[in-house]
XYZ file of C-alpha atoms in Angstrom:
176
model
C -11.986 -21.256 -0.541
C -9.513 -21.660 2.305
C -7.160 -23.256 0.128
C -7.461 -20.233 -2.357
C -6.990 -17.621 0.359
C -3.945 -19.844 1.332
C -2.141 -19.423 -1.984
C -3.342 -15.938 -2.046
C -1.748 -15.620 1.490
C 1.759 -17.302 0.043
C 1.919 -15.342 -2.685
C 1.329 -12.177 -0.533
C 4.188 -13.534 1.500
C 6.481 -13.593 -1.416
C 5.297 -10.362 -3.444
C 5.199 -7.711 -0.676
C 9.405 -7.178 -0.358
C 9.134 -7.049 -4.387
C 6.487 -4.382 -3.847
C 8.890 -2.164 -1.975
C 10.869 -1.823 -4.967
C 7.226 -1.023 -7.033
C 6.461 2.252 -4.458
C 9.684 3.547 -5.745
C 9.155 2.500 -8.896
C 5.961 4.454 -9.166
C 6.419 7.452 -7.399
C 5.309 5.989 -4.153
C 8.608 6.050 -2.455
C 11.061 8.513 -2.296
C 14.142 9.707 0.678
C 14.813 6.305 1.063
C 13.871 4.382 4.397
C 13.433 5.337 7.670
C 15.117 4.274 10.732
C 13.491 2.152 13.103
C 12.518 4.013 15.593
C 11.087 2.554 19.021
C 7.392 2.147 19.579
C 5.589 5.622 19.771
C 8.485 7.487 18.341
C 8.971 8.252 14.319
C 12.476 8.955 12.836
C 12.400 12.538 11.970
C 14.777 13.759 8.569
C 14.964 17.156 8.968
C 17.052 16.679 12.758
C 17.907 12.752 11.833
C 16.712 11.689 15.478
C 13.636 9.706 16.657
C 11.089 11.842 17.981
C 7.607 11.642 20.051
C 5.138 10.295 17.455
C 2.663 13.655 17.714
C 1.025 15.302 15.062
C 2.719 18.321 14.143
C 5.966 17.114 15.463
C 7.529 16.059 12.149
C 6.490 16.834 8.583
C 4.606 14.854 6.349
C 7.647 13.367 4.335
C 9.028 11.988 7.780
C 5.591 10.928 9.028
C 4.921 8.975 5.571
C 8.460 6.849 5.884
C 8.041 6.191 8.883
C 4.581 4.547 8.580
C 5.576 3.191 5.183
C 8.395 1.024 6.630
C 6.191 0.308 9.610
C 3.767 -1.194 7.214
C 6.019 -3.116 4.970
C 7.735 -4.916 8.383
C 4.118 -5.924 9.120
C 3.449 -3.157 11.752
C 0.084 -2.050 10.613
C -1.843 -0.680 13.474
C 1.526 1.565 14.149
C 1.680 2.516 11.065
C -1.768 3.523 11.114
C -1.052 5.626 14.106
C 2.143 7.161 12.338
C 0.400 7.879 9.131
C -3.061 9.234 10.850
C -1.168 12.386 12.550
C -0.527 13.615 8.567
C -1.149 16.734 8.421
C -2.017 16.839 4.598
C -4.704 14.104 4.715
C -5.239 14.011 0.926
C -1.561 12.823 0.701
C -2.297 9.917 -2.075
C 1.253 8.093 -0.732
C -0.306 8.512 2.726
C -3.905 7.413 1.983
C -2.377 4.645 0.052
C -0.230 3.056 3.142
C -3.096 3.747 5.246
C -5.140 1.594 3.076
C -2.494 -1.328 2.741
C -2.015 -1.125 6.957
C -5.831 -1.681 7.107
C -6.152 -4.339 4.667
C -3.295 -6.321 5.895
C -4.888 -5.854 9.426
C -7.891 -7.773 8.270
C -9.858 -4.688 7.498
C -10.094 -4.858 3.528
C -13.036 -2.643 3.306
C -11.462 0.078 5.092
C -8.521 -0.398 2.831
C -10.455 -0.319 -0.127
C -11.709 3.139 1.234
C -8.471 4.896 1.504
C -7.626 3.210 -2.058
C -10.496 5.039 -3.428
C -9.901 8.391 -1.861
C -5.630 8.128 -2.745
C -6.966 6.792 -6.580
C -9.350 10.466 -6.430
C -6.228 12.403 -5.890
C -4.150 11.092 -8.178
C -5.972 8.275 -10.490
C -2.686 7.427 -11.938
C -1.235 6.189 -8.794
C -0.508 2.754 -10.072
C 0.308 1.453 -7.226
C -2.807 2.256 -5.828
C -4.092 0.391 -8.394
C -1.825 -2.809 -7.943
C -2.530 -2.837 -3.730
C -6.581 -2.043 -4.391
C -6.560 -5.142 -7.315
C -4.791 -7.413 -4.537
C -7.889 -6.580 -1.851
C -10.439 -7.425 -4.313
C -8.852 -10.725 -5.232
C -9.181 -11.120 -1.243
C -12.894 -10.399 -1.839
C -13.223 -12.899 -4.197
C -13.890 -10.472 -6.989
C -11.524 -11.161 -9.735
C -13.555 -8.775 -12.249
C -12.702 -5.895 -10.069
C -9.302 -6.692 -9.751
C -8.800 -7.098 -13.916
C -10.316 -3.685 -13.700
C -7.536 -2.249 -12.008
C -5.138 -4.660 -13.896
C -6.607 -2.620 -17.271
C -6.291 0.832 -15.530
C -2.464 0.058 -14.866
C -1.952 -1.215 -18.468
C -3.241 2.322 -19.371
C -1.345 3.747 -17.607
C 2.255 1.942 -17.719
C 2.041 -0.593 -20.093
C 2.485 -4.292 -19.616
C 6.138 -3.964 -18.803
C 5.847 -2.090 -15.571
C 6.097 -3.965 -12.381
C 2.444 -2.881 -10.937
C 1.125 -4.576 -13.950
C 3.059 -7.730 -13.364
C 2.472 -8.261 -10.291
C -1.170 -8.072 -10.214
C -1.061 -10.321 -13.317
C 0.408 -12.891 -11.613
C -1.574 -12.493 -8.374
C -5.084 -12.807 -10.539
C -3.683 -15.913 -12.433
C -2.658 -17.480 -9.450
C -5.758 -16.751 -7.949
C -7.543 -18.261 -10.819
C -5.426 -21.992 -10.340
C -6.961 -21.847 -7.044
């Protein structure tokens, strides 16, 4: 088991920067990224200058880069705290990096919850789909994860990179 989780771990390691690419890809992107901005601060487009991390103090758009590059340098409980002061808390881009930040963190179950609630806003979402497939496969439960594998087929075909990805994550998984 730990040497599964290990290879799942690796192969984390070496998908996530590809996955970048993916959010844009699928709609999750979008503005291009945000400037690092120090600790308790969030780069803010509209004035282009780092502001107090508050809620209400930058829009949604800014708030949702910010905690989206957060996330993908590994920065999950600030992201969480980025993406939490959303004002539009059915955002499905913001539910989704809220979910990733937890499930990286350790809690998959909580990022499986977010998944859920970003996939009931907007069930095509296939990256979603691809992130929610990679926590069951951390679960152990590789039927769940072909699940979402199907849904993305449906959805984009075997070609697109969401479906790719997950494909090799579940056959990897599977040589254990």
């Amino acid at each position: 088991m730990l040497t599964r989780f290990l290879k799942l771990a690796a192969s984390a390691a070496i998908v996530v920067p590809l996955l970048a690419t993916a959010g844009f890809a699928a709609g999750g992107g979008g503005g291009g990224e945000a400037p690092t901005c120090p600790a308790g601060k969030v780069y803010d487009q509209k004035t282009k200058k780092c502001v107090d991390a508050q809620r209400g103090a930058v829009d949604d758009d800014s708030l949702y880069a910010a905690g989206r590059s957060l996330a993908e340098q590994g920065r999950y409980g600030e992201a969480i705290v980025i993406l939490g002061l959303a004002e539009d808390k059915t955002d499905p881009r913001i539910l989704n990096y809220l979910g990733y930040s937890h499930r990286k963190a350790g809690r998959i179950n909580v990022g499986l919850g977010y998944y859920q609630e970003a996939l009931r806003q907007d069930p095509n979402y296939t990256l979603v789909r691809e992130y929610m497939g990679e926590a069951y496969l951390q679960q152990g439960n590789v039927e769940a994860a072909r699940e979402q594998l199907s849904e993305i087929e449906k959805r984009c075909g075997k070609g697109c990179q969401e479906y790719a990805l997950l494909a090799r994550q579940i056959e990897d998984y599977l040589k254990g």
